mmCIF file of C-alpha atoms in Angstrom:
data_model
loop_
_atom_site.group_PDB
_atom_site.id
_atom_site.type_symbol
_atom_site.label_atom_id
_atom_site.label_comp_id
_atom_site.label_asym_id
_atom_site.label_seq_id
_atom_site.Cartn_x
_atom_site.Cartn_y
_atom_site.Cartn_z
ATOM 1 C CA MET A 27 26.991 13.212 -8.676
ATOM 2 C CA LYS A 28 25.802 12.976 -4.904
ATOM 3 C CA PRO A 29 22.525 14.191 -4.142
ATOM 4 C CA THR A 30 22.604 17.695 -1.386
ATOM 5 C CA ASP A 31 20.196 17.631 0.988
ATOM 6 C CA PHE A 32 17.829 19.597 -0.536
ATOM 7 C CA GLN A 33 17.455 16.945 -3.294
ATOM 8 C CA LYS A 34 17.371 14.241 -0.315
ATOM 9 C CA GLN A 35 14.528 16.570 1.442
ATOM 10 C CA HIS A 36 12.404 16.992 -1.756
ATOM 11 C CA LEU A 37 12.553 13.559 -2.982
ATOM 12 C CA ILE A 38 11.551 12.188 0.738
ATOM 13 C CA LYS A 39 8.828 14.714 0.380
ATOM 14 C CA LEU A 40 8.007 12.928 -2.983
ATOM 15 C CA ALA A 41 8.094 9.424 -1.664
ATOM 16 C CA TYR A 42 5.563 10.408 1.319
ATOM 17 C CA ALA A 43 3.272 12.157 -0.878
ATOM 18 C CA LEU A 44 3.450 9.518 -3.592
ATOM 19 C CA LEU A 45 2.185 6.768 -0.313
ATOM 20 C CA ILE A 46 -0.205 9.247 0.885
ATOM 21 C CA LEU A 47 -1.795 9.309 -2.733
ATOM 22 C CA LEU A 48 -1.530 5.365 -3.060
ATOM 23 C CA TRP A 49 -3.279 4.487 0.276
ATOM 24 C CA SER A 50 -5.870 7.078 -0.066
ATOM 25 C CA TYR A 51 -6.837 6.268 -3.078
ATOM 26 C CA THR A 52 -6.775 2.826 -2.763
ATOM 27 C CA GLY A 53 -8.686 2.892 0.177
ATOM 28 C CA LEU A 54 -11.335 5.338 -0.464
ATOM 29 C CA SER A 55 -12.125 3.060 -3.564
ATOM 30 C CA LYS A 56 -12.963 0.303 -2.477
ATOM 31 C CA LEU A 57 -15.203 2.298 0.556
ATOM 32 C CA ILE A 58 -17.096 3.696 -2.553
ATOM 33 C CA ASP A 59 -17.852 0.617 -4.208
ATOM 34 C CA ASN A 60 -17.678 -1.572 -1.160
ATOM 35 C CA ALA A 61 -20.114 -4.166 -2.887
ATOM 36 C CA ALA A 62 -17.750 -4.752 -5.450
ATOM 37 C CA PHE A 63 -14.617 -4.928 -3.274
ATOM 38 C CA GLU A 64 -16.720 -7.009 -0.633
ATOM 39 C CA LYS A 65 -17.678 -9.482 -3.866
ATOM 40 C CA GLN A 66 -13.966 -10.147 -4.490
ATOM 41 C CA VAL A 67 -13.273 -10.659 -0.645
ATOM 42 C CA THR A 68 -15.540 -13.569 -0.857
ATOM 43 C CA THR A 69 -14.397 -14.969 -4.301
ATOM 44 C CA LEU A 70 -11.261 -14.858 -2.605
ATOM 45 C CA ILE A 71 -11.433 -16.313 1.093
ATOM 46 C CA SER A 72 -14.747 -17.617 0.845
ATOM 47 C CA ALA A 73 -15.511 -15.611 4.121
ATOM 48 C CA GLU A 74 -18.241 -16.056 5.812
ATOM 49 C CA HIS A 75 -18.790 -12.562 7.381
ATOM 50 C CA PRO A 76 -16.542 -10.641 4.583
ATOM 51 C CA LYS A 77 -18.030 -7.612 5.432
ATOM 52 C CA PRO A 78 -15.585 -6.471 8.219
ATOM 53 C CA ILE A 79 -12.845 -7.195 5.403
ATOM 54 C CA SER A 80 -14.183 -5.574 2.665
ATOM 55 C CA ILE A 81 -14.528 -2.499 5.361
ATOM 56 C CA GLY A 82 -11.460 -3.391 7.474
ATOM 57 C CA ILE A 83 -8.634 -2.969 4.789
ATOM 58 C CA PRO A 84 -9.681 0.397 3.156
ATOM 59 C CA LEU A 85 -9.858 1.935 6.368
ATOM 60 C CA LEU A 86 -6.696 0.470 7.491
ATOM 61 C CA GLU A 87 -5.769 2.061 4.156
ATOM 62 C CA VAL A 88 -6.546 5.413 5.003
ATOM 63 C CA LEU A 89 -5.793 5.257 8.098
ATOM 64 C CA THR A 90 -2.507 4.547 7.001
ATOM 65 C CA ALA A 91 -2.315 7.659 4.269
ATOM 66 C CA PHE A 92 -3.663 9.547 7.099
ATOM 67 C CA SER A 93 -0.747 8.550 9.747
ATOM 68 C CA LEU A 94 1.977 9.729 6.700
ATOM 69 C CA VAL A 95 0.956 13.129 6.490
ATOM 70 C CA TRP A 96 1.802 14.185 10.567
ATOM 71 C CA HIS A 97 5.465 13.873 11.585
ATOM 72 C CA ARG A 98 4.340 12.320 14.829
ATOM 73 C CA THR A 99 2.792 9.557 12.948
ATOM 74 C CA ARG A 100 4.666 8.798 10.358
ATOM 75 C CA LYS A 101 6.664 6.273 11.735
ATOM 76 C CA LEU A 102 3.531 4.187 12.336
ATOM 77 C CA GLY A 103 2.476 5.145 8.514
ATOM 78 C CA LEU A 104 5.786 2.913 7.591
ATOM 79 C CA TYR A 105 5.305 0.026 9.565
ATOM 80 C CA LEU A 106 1.405 -0.151 8.510
ATOM 81 C CA SER A 107 3.017 1.037 4.759
ATOM 82 C CA LEU A 108 5.160 -1.519 5.096
ATOM 83 C CA LEU A 109 2.693 -4.307 6.514
ATOM 84 C CA LEU A 110 0.168 -3.731 4.128
ATOM 85 C CA MET A 111 2.836 -3.977 1.131
ATOM 86 C CA ALA A 112 4.396 -7.254 2.409
ATOM 87 C CA ALA A 113 1.138 -8.715 2.472
ATOM 88 C CA PHE A 114 -0.369 -7.373 -1.324
ATOM 89 C CA THR A 115 2.997 -8.060 -2.256
ATOM 90 C CA THR A 116 2.867 -11.830 -1.600
ATOM 91 C CA TYR A 117 -0.561 -12.155 -2.692
ATOM 92 C CA VAL A 118 0.476 -11.163 -5.838
ATOM 93 C CA SER A 119 3.284 -13.522 -6.105
ATOM 94 C CA LEU A 120 0.840 -16.360 -5.239
ATOM 95 C CA VAL A 121 -1.762 -15.272 -7.439
ATOM 96 C CA ILE A 122 1.101 -14.922 -10.205
ATOM 97 C CA ALA A 123 2.245 -18.347 -9.250
ATOM 98 C CA GLY A 124 -1.345 -19.856 -9.668
ATOM 99 C CA TYR A 125 -1.878 -21.047 -6.294
ATOM 100 C CA PHE A 126 -5.459 -18.915 -6.422
ATOM 101 C CA GLY A 127 -6.466 -19.717 -10.069
ATOM 102 C CA PRO A 128 -8.018 -16.974 -11.579
ATOM 103 C CA ALA A 129 -8.349 -14.614 -9.084
ATOM 104 C CA PRO A 130 -9.819 -11.344 -8.867
ATOM 105 C CA CYS A 131 -7.961 -8.192 -9.059
ATOM 106 C CA SER A 132 -9.560 -6.468 -5.290
ATOM 107 C CA CYS A 133 -7.354 -2.837 -5.433
ATOM 108 C CA GLY A 134 -9.897 -0.283 -6.337
ATOM 109 C CA GLY A 135 -10.280 2.621 -8.972
ATOM 110 C CA ILE A 136 -7.707 2.037 -12.072
ATOM 111 C CA ILE A 137 -5.057 -0.129 -10.225
ATOM 112 C CA SER A 138 -7.425 -2.549 -10.579
ATOM 113 C CA ALA A 139 -7.141 -1.822 -14.431
ATOM 114 C CA LEU A 140 -3.542 -3.754 -14.674
ATOM 115 C CA GLY A 141 -2.066 -6.670 -15.158
ATOM 116 C CA TRP A 142 -1.126 -9.233 -12.743
ATOM 117 C CA LYS A 143 2.773 -8.654 -13.245
ATOM 118 C CA SER A 144 1.834 -4.878 -13.630
ATOM 119 C CA HIS A 145 0.781 -5.127 -9.762
ATOM 120 C CA LEU A 146 3.588 -6.985 -8.741
ATOM 121 C CA LEU A 147 6.084 -3.978 -10.448
ATOM 122 C CA ILE A 148 4.130 -1.719 -8.672
ATOM 123 C CA ASN A 149 4.005 -3.437 -5.382
ATOM 124 C CA ILE A 150 7.887 -4.266 -5.125
ATOM 125 C CA THR A 151 8.607 -0.536 -6.121
ATOM 126 C CA PHE A 152 6.717 0.681 -3.296
ATOM 127 C CA LEU A 153 7.469 -1.470 -0.614
ATOM 128 C CA CYS A 154 11.152 -0.305 -2.066
ATOM 129 C CA LEU A 155 10.008 3.306 -1.279
ATOM 130 C CA VAL A 156 8.937 2.252 2.000
ATOM 131 C CA LEU A 157 12.262 0.756 3.067
ATOM 132 C CA TYR A 158 14.093 3.766 1.996
ATOM 133 C CA LEU A 159 11.770 6.439 3.904
ATOM 134 C CA LEU A 160 11.989 3.798 7.208
ATOM 135 C CA TYR A 161 16.051 4.039 6.548
ATOM 136 C CA THR A 162 16.076 7.860 5.892
ATOM 137 C CA LYS A 163 13.726 7.975 9.327
ATOM 138 C CA LYS A 164 16.343 5.750 11.308
ATOM 139 C CA THR A 165 19.247 7.389 9.977
ATOM 140 C CA GLU A 166 18.021 11.010 10.611
ATOM 141 C CA ARG A 167 17.894 10.107 14.435
ATOM 142 C CA ARG A 168 21.672 9.511 14.380
ATOM 143 C CA GLN A 169 23.055 12.725 13.054
ATOM 144 C CA PRO A 170 23.388 15.353 15.986
#
């Protein structure tokens, strides 16, 4: 059975809501407990000046969430989501492969309690969600 246009629209709205929730939650969690996130960043990449990274990543996540709210900025939000999810998925894959040794999870909030394989599954799911939304955005322009 093929989904109706009504069902497709609700699926698209749900997908946007999930992405907005993800980026808002992880970004705000990292900003609220920024000292812990900064420590994890320092552990990971031995940054001399971790503050710009520990503030920049969560701000980008929150900016991404806000850009997904409004129709005019959704395309930007989707590309930012694609960039962030691809980067985080690559990072998690490298952690699982043992590239970093024992690495701390710097995801923020309750998500940091998950194991690395669960992280990878969630990241791949959200990556597919972003690709689906980009596809629907592209195909909606083609329709008369």
